[in-house]
Amino acid sequence: MNAGLYTTPDTAKSRAAEVYLQLREEVMGGLVKPRVRLGEERLAQRYGVSRTPVREALARLATDGLIERRDNGFYVTTPNLAELKDLYELRVTLELRGIARAIEDPATWHDLTIIDAELARWQAFRADPPLPDPQFVVHDEQFHVTLSAASGNPALTDALIAVNQKIRRVRMYDFLTAERISETIDEHLEILQAIRDGELERAYDALFAHVGGSLSVVLSRAERALTQLALHSGLS
């Protein structure tokens, strides 16, 4: 048997994982348009693999909720406003719980090493604000996930990551103005500093105002982001 033509199970798994990670990055980064069908043959040619690892990668992405199967194949999932409302409400609940549990239980506290590192990162952003860019959502997500991780409940953090994955394609278009970038930086710093100062009630109120003080504001922002997504995707 020609060893060069033989694919071991481990090799096949590795290729499927590589395709999954590459395609996932493209989907979450907004590089795949909602109207573009994710065809197995075309993707296999692009990644230089057989259709099997592509098929496995697509199945995983569908399980993640990032793509969905329609009559003629897989397409990127785009939440509607009703779905976004539910996901945003879940996100708010998960985020606030991280601080609430520390308020309720004196034996629970935030890891200040993590908080200090994140505080330094956002102070650097304040000193040199980045230009408006949809990819700023990645920095924003990192803040929220880091804040949750510092609270010490991995299950909350994992759930938050899962929600963020589902709304990223819409949320990324919330960062198209310098004002929005500056506002986000200031609010993140306020939350982090309050936690650093041990003022958890103030931190809770600031986080509530930041992520869900008014559902109508959140939905208005989400609706605006959906409109931007449609414009950038060439949808009618």
C-alpha positions as MATLAB code, in Angstrom:
seq = 'MNAGLYTTPDTAKSRAAEVYLQLREEVMGGLVKPRVRLGEERLAQRYGVSRTPVREALARLATDGLIERRDNGFYVTTPNLAELKDLYELRVTLELRGIARAIEDPATWHDLTIIDAELARWQAFRADPPLPDPQFVVHDEQFHVTLSAASGNPALTDALIAVNQKIRRVRMYDFLTAERISETIDEHLEILQAIRDGELERAYDALFAHVGGSLSVVLSRAERALTQLALHSGLS';
ca = [
       0.000    0.000    0.000;
       1.272    3.474   -0.883;
       1.663    5.228    2.472;
       1.374    8.609    0.776;
      -2.169    7.839   -0.333;
      -3.311    6.434    2.979;
      -5.188    8.707    5.362;
      -5.262    7.602    8.966;
      -8.291    8.321   11.182;
      -6.180   10.781   13.163;
      -5.180   12.633    9.985;
      -8.798   12.824    8.843;
      -9.829   14.202   12.250;
      -7.045   16.761   12.112;
      -8.079   17.956    8.658;
     -11.724   18.220    9.694;
     -10.695   20.247   12.751;
      -8.538   22.573   10.622;
     -11.349   23.168    8.137;
     -13.777   23.753   10.991;
     -11.543   26.360   12.636;
     -10.798   28.195    9.379;
     -14.405   28.246    8.235;
     -15.635   29.185   11.695;
     -13.294   32.174   11.714;
     -14.598   33.293    8.315;
     -18.222   32.926    9.377;
     -17.780   34.701   12.703;
     -15.670   37.409   11.101;
     -18.422   38.259    8.639;
     -16.402   37.117    5.623;
     -19.099   34.706    4.437;
     -22.162   36.441    3.041;
     -25.578   35.164    4.168;
     -26.658   34.528    0.574;
     -23.617   32.410   -0.290;
     -24.205   28.648   -0.179;
     -21.476   26.758    1.636;
     -20.988   24.065   -0.989;
     -18.909   21.036   -0.004;
     -17.111   20.735   -3.334;
     -16.122   24.399   -3.517;
     -14.924   24.425    0.101;
     -12.976   21.201   -0.411;
     -11.141   22.796   -3.344;
     -10.429   25.950   -1.365;
      -8.962   24.110    1.614;
      -7.261   21.395   -0.430;
      -9.066   18.505    1.258;
     -11.651   15.887    0.373;
     -15.350   16.535    0.942;
     -15.443   14.390    4.093;
     -13.639   16.838    6.455;
     -15.676   19.669    4.947;
     -18.882   17.758    5.642;
     -17.801   17.170    9.246;
     -16.848   20.816    9.696;
     -20.211   21.980    8.362;
     -22.005   19.629   10.729;
     -20.082   21.092   13.684;
     -20.821   24.657   12.610;
     -24.506   23.786   12.333;
     -24.404   22.369   15.866;
     -22.778   25.624   17.006;
     -25.712   27.497   15.498;
     -23.456   29.493   13.176;
     -24.856   27.990    9.971;
     -28.150   26.354    9.072;
     -29.301   23.827    6.503;
     -31.819   25.003    3.927;
     -33.341   23.199    0.945;
     -30.212   23.344   -1.196;
     -27.397   23.364    1.379;
     -25.838   25.256    4.270;
     -25.935   29.033    4.760;
     -24.753   31.396    7.478;
     -27.360   31.864   10.181;
     -28.660   35.393   10.569;
     -30.865   35.853   13.666;
     -34.072   37.806   13.285;
     -35.003   40.548   15.726;
     -37.148   38.251   17.902;
     -34.293   35.743   18.238;
     -31.864   38.546   18.993;
     -34.135   39.798   21.770;
     -34.043   36.391   23.449;
     -30.281   36.056   23.033;
     -29.601   39.570   24.316;
     -31.762   38.928   27.368;
     -29.820   35.729   28.075;
     -26.533   37.578   27.618;
     -27.568   40.256   30.128;
     -28.585   37.613   32.665;
     -25.290   35.741   32.343;
     -23.179   38.888   32.566;
     -24.891   40.353   35.603;
     -24.819   37.055   37.462;
     -21.025   37.138   37.546;
     -21.069   40.256   39.738;
     -24.291   39.406   41.595;
     -22.840   36.189   42.991;
     -19.926   38.140   44.471;
     -22.327   40.636   46.038;
     -24.442   37.858   47.547;
     -21.573   35.749   48.889;
     -18.666   37.443   50.693;
     -16.598   34.299   50.147;
     -16.798   34.873   46.396;
     -14.540   37.450   44.794;
     -13.085   38.460   41.441;
      -9.545   37.478   40.487;
      -7.872   40.893   40.615;
      -4.883   39.703   38.589;
      -7.247   39.124   35.676;
      -9.074   42.391   36.338;
      -5.825   44.392   36.453;
      -4.625   42.966   33.139;
      -7.927   43.797   31.469;
      -7.933   47.259   33.033;
      -4.492   47.933   31.547;
      -5.680   46.742   28.134;
      -8.600   49.174   28.075;
      -6.532   52.035   29.452;
      -4.285   51.516   26.424;
      -7.346   51.713   24.189;
      -8.350   54.983   25.840;
      -4.872   56.406   25.268;
      -4.910   55.368   21.614;
      -8.477   54.600   20.471;
      -8.738   52.232   17.494;
     -10.522   53.322   14.352;
     -14.155   52.240   13.952;
     -14.150   48.682   12.691;
     -16.644   45.800   12.924;
     -13.786   43.600   14.168;
     -13.683   45.690   17.358;
     -16.411   43.309   18.513;
     -13.647   40.768   19.214;
     -12.073   43.119   21.783;
     -15.487   43.834   23.247;
     -16.265   40.140   23.597;
     -12.896   39.548   25.236;
     -13.758   42.137   27.877;
     -17.066   40.501   28.742;
     -15.684   36.975   28.734;
     -12.692   38.026   30.841;
     -14.960   39.806   33.318;
     -17.055   36.657   33.620;
     -13.993   34.423   33.957;
     -12.648   36.619   36.762;
     -15.841   36.004   38.736;
     -14.905   32.350   39.107;
     -17.822   30.432   37.584;
     -16.626   28.635   34.410;
     -20.148   27.470   33.553;
     -21.365   31.074   33.326;
     -18.409   31.966   31.135;
     -18.923   29.018   28.784;
     -22.589   29.924   28.377;
     -21.677   33.552   27.657;
     -19.170   32.488   25.000;
     -21.863   30.385   23.317;
     -24.310   33.311   23.248;
     -21.651   35.683   21.932;
     -20.941   33.330   19.042;
     -24.563   33.489   17.972;
     -24.879   37.272   18.032;
     -21.397   38.315   16.908;
     -22.293   38.647   13.222;
     -24.909   41.227   14.173;
     -23.093   42.923   17.056;
     -19.992   43.570   14.982;
     -21.883   46.252   13.064;
     -22.503   48.151   16.272;
     -18.921   49.473   16.152;
     -18.933   51.627   13.037;
     -18.522   55.066   14.664;
     -15.763   56.658   16.728;
     -18.384   57.732   19.269;
     -19.492   54.144   19.845;
     -15.895   52.957   20.233;
     -15.123   55.733   22.748;
     -18.335   55.086   24.661;
     -17.541   51.379   24.926;
     -14.005   52.022   26.172;
     -15.191   54.444   28.871;
     -17.935   52.102   30.080;
     -15.589   49.127   30.251;
     -13.096   51.125   32.279;
     -15.808   52.283   34.679;
     -16.903   48.684   35.323;
     -13.365   47.381   35.796;
     -12.338   50.219   38.094;
     -15.413   49.724   40.288;
     -14.555   46.044   40.712;
     -10.913   46.931   41.378;
     -12.062   49.360   44.085;
     -14.264   46.685   45.677;
     -17.424   48.662   44.891;
     -19.459   45.761   43.536;
     -22.841   47.482   43.691;
     -21.449   50.298   41.558;
     -19.907   47.767   39.201;
     -23.242   45.939   38.906;
     -25.115   49.150   38.104;
     -22.498   50.177   35.537;
     -22.598   46.766   33.869;
     -26.395   46.797   33.852;
     -26.393   50.207   32.190;
     -23.771   48.972   29.717;
     -25.390   45.722   28.556;
     -29.067   45.995   29.340;
     -30.214   49.074   31.201;
     -32.949   49.552   28.644;
     -34.113   46.668   26.487;
     -35.549   49.171   24.019;
     -32.075   50.698   23.584;
     -30.521   47.267   23.189;
     -33.097   46.240   20.582;
     -32.739   49.531   18.761;
     -28.995   48.957   18.615;
     -29.542   45.366   17.442;
     -31.993   46.493   14.772;
     -29.499   49.066   13.530;
     -26.810   46.402   13.475;
     -29.074   44.053   11.505;
     -29.588   46.815    8.959;
     -25.837   47.303    8.662;
     -25.361   43.553    8.247;
     -27.867   43.544    5.404;
     -26.134   46.475    3.707;
     -22.696   44.888    4.005;
     -24.054   41.582    2.752;
     -25.843   42.990   -0.252;
     -29.224   41.828    0.983;
     -32.442   43.527   -0.026;
];
